[in-house]
Coordinates of C-alpha atoms in Angstrom, one line a residue:
X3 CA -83.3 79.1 32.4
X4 CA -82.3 81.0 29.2
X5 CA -79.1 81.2 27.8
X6 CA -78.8 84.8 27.4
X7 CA -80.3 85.2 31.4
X8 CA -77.9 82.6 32.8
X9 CA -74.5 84.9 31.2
X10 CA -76.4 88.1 32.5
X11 CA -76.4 86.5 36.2
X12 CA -73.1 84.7 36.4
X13 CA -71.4 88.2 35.2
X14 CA -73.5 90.1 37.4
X15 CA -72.3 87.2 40.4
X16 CA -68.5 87.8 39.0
X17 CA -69.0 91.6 39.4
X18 CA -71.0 90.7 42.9
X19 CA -68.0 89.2 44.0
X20 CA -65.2 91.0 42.6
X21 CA -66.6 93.9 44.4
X22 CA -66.3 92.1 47.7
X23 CA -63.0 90.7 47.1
X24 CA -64.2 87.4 47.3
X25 CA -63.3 84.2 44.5
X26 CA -64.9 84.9 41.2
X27 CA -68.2 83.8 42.0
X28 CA -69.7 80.3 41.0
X29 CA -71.6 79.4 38.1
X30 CA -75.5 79.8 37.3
X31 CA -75.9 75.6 38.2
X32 CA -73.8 76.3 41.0
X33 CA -75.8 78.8 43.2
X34 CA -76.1 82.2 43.9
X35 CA -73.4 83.7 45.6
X36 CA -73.7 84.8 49.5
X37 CA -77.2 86.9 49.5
X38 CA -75.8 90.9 48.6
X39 CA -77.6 94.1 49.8
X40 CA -79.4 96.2 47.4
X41 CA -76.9 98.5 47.3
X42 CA -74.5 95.9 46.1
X43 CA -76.6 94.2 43.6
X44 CA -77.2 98.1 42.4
X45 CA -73.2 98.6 41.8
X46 CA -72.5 95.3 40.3
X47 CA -75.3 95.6 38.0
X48 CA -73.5 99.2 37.0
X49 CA -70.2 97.7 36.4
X50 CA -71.7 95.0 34.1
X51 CA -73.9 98.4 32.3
X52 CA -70.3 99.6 31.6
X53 CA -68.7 96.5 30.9
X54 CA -68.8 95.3 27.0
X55 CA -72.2 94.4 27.2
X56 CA -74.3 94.1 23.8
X57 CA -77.4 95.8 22.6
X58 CA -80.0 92.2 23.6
X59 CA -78.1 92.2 27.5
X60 CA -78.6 95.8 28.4
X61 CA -82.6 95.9 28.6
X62 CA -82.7 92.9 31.4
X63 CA -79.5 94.2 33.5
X64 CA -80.9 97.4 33.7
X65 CA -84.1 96.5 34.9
X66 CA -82.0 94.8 37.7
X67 CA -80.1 97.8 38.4
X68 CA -83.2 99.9 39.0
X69 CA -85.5 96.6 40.8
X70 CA -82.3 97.2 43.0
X71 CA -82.2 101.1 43.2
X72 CA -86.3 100.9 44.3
X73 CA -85.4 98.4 47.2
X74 CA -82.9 101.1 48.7
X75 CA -83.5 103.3 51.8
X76 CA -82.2 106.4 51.9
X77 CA -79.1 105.7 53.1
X78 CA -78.2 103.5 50.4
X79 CA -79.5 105.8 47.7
X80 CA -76.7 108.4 49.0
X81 CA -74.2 105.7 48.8
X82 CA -75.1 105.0 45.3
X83 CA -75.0 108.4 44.2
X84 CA -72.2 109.4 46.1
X85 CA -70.4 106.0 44.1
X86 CA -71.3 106.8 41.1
X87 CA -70.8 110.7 41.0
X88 CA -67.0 109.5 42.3
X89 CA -66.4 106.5 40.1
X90 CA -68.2 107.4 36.8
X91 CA -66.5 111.1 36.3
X92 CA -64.4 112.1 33.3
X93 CA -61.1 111.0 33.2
X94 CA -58.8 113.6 33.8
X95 CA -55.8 112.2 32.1
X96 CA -58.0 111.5 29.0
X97 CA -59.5 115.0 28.8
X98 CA -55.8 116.5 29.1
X99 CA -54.5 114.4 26.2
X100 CA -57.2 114.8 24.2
X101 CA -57.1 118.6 24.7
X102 CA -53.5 118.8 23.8
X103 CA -54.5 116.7 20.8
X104 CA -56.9 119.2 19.7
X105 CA -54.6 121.9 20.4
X106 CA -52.3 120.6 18.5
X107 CA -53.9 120.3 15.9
X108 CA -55.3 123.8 15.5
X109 CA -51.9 125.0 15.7
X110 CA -50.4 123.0 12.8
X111 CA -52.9 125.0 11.2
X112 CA -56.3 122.7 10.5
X113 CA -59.2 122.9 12.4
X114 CA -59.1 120.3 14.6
X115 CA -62.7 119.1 13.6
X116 CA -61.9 115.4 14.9
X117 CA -59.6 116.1 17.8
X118 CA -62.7 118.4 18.7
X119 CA -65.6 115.6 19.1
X120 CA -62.7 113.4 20.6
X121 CA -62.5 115.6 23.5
X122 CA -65.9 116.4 23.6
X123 CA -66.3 112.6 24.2
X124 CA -63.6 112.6 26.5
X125 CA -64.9 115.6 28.8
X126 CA -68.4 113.6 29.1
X127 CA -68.7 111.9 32.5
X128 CA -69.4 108.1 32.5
X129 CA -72.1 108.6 34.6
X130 CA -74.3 110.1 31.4
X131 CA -73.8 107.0 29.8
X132 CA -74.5 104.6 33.0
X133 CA -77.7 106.8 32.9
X134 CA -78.1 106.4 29.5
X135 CA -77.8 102.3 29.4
X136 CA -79.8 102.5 32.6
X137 CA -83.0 103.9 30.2
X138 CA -83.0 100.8 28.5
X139 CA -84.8 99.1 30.9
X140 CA -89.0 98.8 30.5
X141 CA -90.7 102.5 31.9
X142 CA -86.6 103.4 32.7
X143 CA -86.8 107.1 31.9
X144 CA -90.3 108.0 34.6
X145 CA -88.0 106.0 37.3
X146 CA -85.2 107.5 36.4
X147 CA -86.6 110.8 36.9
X148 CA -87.7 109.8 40.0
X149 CA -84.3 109.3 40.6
X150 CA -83.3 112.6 39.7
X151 CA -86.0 113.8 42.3
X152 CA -84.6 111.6 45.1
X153 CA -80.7 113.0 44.2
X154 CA -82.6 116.7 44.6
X155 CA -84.2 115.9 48.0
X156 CA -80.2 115.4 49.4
X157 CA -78.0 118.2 47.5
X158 CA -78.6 120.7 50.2
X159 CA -76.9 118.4 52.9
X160 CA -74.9 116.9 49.8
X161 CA -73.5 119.7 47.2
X162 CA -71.2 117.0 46.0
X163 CA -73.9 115.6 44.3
X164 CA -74.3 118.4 42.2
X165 CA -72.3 117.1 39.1
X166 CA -74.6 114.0 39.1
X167 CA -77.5 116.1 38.9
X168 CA -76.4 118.3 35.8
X169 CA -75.9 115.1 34.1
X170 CA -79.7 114.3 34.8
X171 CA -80.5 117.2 33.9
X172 CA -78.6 117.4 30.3
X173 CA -79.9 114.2 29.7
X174 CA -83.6 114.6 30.8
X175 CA -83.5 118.2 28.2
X176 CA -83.1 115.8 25.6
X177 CA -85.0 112.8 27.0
X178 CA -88.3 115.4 27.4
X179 CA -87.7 117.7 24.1
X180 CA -91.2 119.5 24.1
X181 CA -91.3 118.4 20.6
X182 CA -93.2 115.3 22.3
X183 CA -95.4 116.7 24.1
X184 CA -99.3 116.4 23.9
X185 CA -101.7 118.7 25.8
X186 CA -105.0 117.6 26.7
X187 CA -108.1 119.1 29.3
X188 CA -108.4 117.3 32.3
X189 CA -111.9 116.8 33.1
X190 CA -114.3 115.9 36.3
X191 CA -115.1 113.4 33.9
X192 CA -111.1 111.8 33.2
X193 CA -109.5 109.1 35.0
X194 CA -109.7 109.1 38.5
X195 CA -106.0 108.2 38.7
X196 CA -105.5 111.7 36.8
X197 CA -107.3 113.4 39.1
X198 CA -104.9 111.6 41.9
X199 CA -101.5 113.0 40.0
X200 CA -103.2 116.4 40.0
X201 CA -104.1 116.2 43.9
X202 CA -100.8 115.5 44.3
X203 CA -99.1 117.6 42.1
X204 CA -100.5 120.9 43.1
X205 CA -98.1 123.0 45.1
X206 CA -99.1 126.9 44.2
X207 CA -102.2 126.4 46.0
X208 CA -103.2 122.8 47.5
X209 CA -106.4 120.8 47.4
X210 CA -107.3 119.3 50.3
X211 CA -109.2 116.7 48.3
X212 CA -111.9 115.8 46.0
X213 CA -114.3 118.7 46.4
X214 CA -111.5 121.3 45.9
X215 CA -110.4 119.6 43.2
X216 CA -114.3 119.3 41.7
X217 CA -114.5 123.3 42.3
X218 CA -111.5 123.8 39.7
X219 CA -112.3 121.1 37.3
X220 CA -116.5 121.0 36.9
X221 CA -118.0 124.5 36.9
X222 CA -118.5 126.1 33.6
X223 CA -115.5 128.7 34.7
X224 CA -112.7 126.3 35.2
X225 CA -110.5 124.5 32.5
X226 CA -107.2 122.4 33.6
X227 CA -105.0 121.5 30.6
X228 CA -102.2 119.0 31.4
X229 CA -99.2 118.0 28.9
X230 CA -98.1 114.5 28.7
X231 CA -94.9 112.4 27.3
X232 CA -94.9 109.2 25.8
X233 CA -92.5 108.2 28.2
X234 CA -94.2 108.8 31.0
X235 CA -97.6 107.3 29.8
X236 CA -100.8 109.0 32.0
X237 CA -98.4 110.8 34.5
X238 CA -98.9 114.3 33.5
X239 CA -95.6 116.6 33.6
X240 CA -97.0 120.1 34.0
X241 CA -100.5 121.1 34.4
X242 CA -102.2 125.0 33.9
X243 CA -105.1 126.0 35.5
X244 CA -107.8 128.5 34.4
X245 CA -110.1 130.6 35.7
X246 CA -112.6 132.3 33.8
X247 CA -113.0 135.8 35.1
X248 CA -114.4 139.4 34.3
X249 CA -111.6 141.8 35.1
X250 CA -108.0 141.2 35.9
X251 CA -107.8 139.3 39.0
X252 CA -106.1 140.7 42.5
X253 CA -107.0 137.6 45.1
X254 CA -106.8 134.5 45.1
X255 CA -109.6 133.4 47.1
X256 CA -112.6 133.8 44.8
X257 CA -110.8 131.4 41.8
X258 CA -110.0 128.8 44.5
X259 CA -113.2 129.2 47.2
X260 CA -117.0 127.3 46.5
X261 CA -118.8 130.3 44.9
X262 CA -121.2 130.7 41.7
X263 CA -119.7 129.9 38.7
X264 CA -119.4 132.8 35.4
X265 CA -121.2 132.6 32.8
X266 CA -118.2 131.7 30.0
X267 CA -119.5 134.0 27.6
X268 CA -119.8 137.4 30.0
X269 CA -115.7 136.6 31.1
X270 CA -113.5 138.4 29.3
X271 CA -110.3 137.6 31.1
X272 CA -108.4 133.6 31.0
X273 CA -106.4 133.7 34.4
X274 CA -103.7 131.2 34.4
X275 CA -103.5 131.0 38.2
X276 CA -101.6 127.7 38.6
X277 CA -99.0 126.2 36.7
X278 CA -97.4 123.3 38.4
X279 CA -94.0 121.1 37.6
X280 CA -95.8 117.6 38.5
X281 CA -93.1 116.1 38.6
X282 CA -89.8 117.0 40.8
X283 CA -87.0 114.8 38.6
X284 CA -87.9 117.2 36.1
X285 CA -87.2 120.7 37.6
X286 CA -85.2 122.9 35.5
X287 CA -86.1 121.1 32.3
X288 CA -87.6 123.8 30.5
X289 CA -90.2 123.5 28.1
X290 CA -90.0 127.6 27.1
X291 CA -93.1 129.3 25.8
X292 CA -94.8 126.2 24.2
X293 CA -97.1 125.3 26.8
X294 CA -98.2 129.0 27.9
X295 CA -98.9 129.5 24.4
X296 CA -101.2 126.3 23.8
X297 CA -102.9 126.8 26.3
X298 CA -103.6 130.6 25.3
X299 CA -104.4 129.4 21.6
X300 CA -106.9 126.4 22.9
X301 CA -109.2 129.2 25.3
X302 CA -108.9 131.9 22.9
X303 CA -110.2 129.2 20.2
X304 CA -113.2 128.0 22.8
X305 CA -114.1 131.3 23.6
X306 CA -112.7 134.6 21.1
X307 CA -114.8 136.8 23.0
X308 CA -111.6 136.8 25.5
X309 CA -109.6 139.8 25.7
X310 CA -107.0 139.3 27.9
X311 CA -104.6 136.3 29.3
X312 CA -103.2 136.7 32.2
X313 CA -101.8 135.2 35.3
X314 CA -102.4 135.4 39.0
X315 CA -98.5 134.9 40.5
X316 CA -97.2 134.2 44.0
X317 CA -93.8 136.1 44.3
X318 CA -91.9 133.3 46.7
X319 CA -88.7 135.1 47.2
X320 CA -89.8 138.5 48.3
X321 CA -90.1 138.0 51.8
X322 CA -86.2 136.6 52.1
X323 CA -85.1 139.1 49.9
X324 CA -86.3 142.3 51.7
X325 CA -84.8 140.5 55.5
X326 CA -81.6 139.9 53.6
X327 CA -81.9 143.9 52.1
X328 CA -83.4 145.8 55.9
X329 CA -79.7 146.0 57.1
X330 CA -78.5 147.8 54.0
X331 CA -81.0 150.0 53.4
X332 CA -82.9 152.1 56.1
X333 CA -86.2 152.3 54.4
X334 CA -86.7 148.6 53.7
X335 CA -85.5 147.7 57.1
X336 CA -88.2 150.1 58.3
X337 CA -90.9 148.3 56.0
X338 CA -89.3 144.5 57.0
X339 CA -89.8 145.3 60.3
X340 CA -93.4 146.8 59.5
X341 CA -94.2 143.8 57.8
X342 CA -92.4 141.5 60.4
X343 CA -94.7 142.7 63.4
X344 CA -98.0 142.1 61.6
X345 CA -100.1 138.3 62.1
X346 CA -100.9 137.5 58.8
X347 CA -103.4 138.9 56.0
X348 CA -106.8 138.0 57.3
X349 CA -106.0 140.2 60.8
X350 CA -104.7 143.7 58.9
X351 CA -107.1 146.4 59.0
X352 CA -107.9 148.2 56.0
X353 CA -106.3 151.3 57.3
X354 CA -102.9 149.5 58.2
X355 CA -102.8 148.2 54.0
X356 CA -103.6 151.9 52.6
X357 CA -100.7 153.2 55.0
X358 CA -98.3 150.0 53.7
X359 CA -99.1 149.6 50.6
X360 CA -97.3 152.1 48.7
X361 CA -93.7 151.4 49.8
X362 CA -94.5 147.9 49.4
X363 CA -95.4 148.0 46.3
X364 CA -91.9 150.4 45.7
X365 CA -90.3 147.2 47.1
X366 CA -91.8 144.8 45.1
X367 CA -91.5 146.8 41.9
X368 CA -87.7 146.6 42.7
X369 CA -87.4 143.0 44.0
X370 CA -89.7 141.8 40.6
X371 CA -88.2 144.3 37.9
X372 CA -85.0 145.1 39.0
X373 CA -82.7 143.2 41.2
X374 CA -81.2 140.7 39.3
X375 CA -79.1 137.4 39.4
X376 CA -75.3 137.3 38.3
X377 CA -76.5 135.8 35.0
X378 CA -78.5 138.9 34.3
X379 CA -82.1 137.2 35.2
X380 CA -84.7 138.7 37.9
X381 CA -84.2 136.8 41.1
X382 CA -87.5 135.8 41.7
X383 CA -87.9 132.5 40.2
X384 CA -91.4 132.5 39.0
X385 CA -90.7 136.2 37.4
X386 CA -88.3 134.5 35.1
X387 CA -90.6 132.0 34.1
X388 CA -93.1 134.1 33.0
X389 CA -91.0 136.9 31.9
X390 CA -89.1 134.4 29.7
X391 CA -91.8 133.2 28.5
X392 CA -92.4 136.5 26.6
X393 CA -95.1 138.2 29.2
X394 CA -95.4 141.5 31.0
X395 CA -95.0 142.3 35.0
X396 CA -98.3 144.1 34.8
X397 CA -100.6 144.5 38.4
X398 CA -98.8 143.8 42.1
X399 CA -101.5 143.1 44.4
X400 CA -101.8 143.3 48.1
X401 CA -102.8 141.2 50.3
X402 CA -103.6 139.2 47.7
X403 CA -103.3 135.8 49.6
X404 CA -104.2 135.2 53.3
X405 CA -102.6 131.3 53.7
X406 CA -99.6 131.5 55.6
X407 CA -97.7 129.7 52.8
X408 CA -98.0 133.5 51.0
X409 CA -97.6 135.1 53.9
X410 CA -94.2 133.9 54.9
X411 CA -93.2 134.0 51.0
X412 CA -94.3 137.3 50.3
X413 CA -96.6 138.9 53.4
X414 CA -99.4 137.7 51.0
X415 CA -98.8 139.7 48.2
X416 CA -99.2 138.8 44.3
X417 CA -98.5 139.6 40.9
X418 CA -99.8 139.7 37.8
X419 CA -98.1 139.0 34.6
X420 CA -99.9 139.8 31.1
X421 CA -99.5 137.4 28.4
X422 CA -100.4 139.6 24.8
X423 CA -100.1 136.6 21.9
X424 CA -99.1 139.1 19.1
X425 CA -96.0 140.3 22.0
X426 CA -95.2 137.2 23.0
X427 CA -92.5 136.2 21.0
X428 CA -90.5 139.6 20.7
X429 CA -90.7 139.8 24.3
X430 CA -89.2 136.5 24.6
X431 CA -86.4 137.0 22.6
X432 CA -85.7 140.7 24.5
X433 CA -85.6 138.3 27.6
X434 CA -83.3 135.6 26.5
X435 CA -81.3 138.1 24.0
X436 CA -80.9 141.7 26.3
X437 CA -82.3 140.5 30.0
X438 CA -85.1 142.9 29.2
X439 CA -88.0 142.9 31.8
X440 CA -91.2 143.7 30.2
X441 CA -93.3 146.2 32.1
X442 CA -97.2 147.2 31.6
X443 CA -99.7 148.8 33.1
X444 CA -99.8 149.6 36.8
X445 CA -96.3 148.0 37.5
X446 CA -94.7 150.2 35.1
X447 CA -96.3 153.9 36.1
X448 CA -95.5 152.7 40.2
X449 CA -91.7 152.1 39.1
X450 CA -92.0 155.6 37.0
X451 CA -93.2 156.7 40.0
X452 CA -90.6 156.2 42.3
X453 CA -87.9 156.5 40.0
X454 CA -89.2 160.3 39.6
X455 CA -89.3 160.0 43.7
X456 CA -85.9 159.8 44.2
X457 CA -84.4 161.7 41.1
X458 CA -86.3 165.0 42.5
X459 CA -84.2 167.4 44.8

């Protein structure tokens, strides 16, 4: 056995057994202490992570600690983070002195540079750094952000968790900087084990296998771009789908259904009808305008004929929000309750949806452009994605999607958002700078429209 691996176990068997209260445990030549649960090999293997432990140790403990963390059930993965959100937090008695420190020094008149990154050091939770000596291990940073997804899957049942998860989070912003990303087109011809993370990533609009997944990668029409880390090897992180189109799209059916495939050169529209976050440890981590913009410059390069760039957008928090709004307001009650009696898209008569669809497009011209969060941003998360990414609520459509997935998001409806590359950016900073929703085309005049509605007498 090596040296340095026989000191690694006997302090990871002292911690083992300090934990249980039992004698220090017995050297490497004289067995392994009394056989320890996952769980507890996981929290020994932390104390020893945040013991004085040098630079050539940490790589082999914390592959332990997360050989340990994979052997948990779920159980035992709440236990650990519920441990570790609990015993790695800032130390209040430290943050208060090294705040008083600070403001001490500011009063005697300096600037308190020093006593400054003190207490920023002192506010940090330990559990950053645990995290961070955890990603010394080989392929660490993928599993830990399949961690972060497994912390995600319990913070409805466990909001207690919620610290630990903003430390994933500010360390995953940094960890995935989109400085390192690379984009590359995913073909019928690239790995198959590609085409598996993309079967399995897709959540906008899912494949049921192989053939839907041929339909959007082989035809002529089609172009899937994915971007890639280099820490998480041939695991994509987010992946865009095109269609190829002539006109702006308003259903979703013909970009996803077995049909004829467009001449490229006769489209003049790039719909961007699926953009998926492939992997869940990394929701939130924003990647801003860079990849909606790469993927714009690498079509419009292919083909320059294109003269528009658009999307085709579910809107997955209209339905909720107009239930939550129908005892408040008499006329979206009325239309909830409208809504609420009908089956589903594919059995509403064409007469029904001309009688509908101007107060529902009212409603969702309110919900999209107007209603807002505290901080200022639309409430409809995938309006602040594109919005902040420096495009323009442009075209609701209605119905728009018949799978009951839309329908009990939105009652089928959908939106599209216009990307314009020489707007992008000022748009973007309007966003981020003064909240500013940008509004074109149709969406616009039908919120003109009603405004003028209700301001006359």
């Amino acid at each position: 056995m090596d040296r340095q691996d026989g000191w690694l176990l006997t302090d990871l068997f002292r911690a083992l057994g300090e934990r249980r209260g039992e004698s220090p445990a017995r050297g490497v030549d004289g067995g392994e202490p009394s056989e320890a649960s996952a769980l507890e090999q996981l929290l020994a293997a932390c104390d020893v992570l945040m013991s004085d432990i040098g630079e050539a140790s940490l790589r082999a403990v914390a592959a332990r600690a997360l050989a340990a963390y994979g052997a948990l059930d779920a159980d035992g993965r709440c236990a650990f983070f519920t441990h570790i959100t609990r015993a790695y937090d800032a130390d209040a008695d430290q943050v208060r002195a090294a705040f008083h420190r600070w403001e001490a020094a500011r009063d005697a008149g300096g600037r308190g540079g020093e006593e400054l990154v003190r207490l920023f050091d002192a506010v940090e939770p330990a559990r950053q750094q645990l995290l961070r000596r955890m990603n010394h291990a080989p392929d660490a940073t993928l599993a830990l952000v399949h961690m972060r997804a497994d912390l995600r899957g319990l913070l409805r049942e466990h909001p207690e968790l919620r610290p630990l998860d903003h430390d994933f989070h500010h360390l995953l912003t940094s960890w995935f900087n989109r400085g390192f990303l690379r984009m590359a087109e995913v073909t019928w011809n690239s790995p198959g084990d590609l085409h598996d993370h993309l079967l399995r990533g897709e959540r906008v609009h899912p494949m049921a296998g192989l053939d839907e997944l041929r339909r959007r990668l082989q035809p002529e029409d089609r172009r899937v771009y994915a971007f890639f880390h280099p820490a998480t090897g041939d695991v994509p992180l987010i992946f865009v789908e095109v269609a190829l189109v002539h006109g702006l799209p308003d259903t979703i059916a013909p970009l996803l259904d077995p049909g004829p495939s467009l001449d490229p050169a006769r489209a003049d529209t790039a719909a961007l009808y699926s953009i998926n976050n492939a992997l869940d440890g990394l929701a939130g981590v924003s990647f801003g305008s860079f990849l909606i913009k790469q993927v714009i410059e690498q079509v419009g390069e292919q083909l320059p004929h294109l003269t528009r760039f658009a999307t085709l957008s579910p809107i997955p928090g209209f339905r909720r929000w107009l239930e939550e709004q129908a005892g408040q307001d008499t006329e979206l009650g009325a239309l909830a309750g409208e809504l609420g009696s009908l089956t589903g898209a594919d059995a509403l008569p064409d007469e029904d949806a001309d009688r509908i669809r101007p107060r529902l497009f009212a409603a969702l011209a309110r919900y999209v452009a107007l209603e807002r969060r505290e901080d200022g941003r639309p409430l409809d998360p995938v309006a602040r994605f594109h919005l902040g990414n420096g495009s323009a609520a442009w075209q609701l459509n209605w119905p728009a999607n018949s799978s009951p997935e839309a329908w009990r998001q939105s009652y089928g409806a959908m939106i599209n958002y216009r990307y314009e590359p020489d707007q992008l950016e000022r748009r973007h900073e309007n966003f981020v700078r003064r909240r500013t929703v940008a509004l074109g085309g149709p969406l616009r005049d039908a919120l003109a429209a009603t405004a003028a509605a209700h301001e006359a007498p």
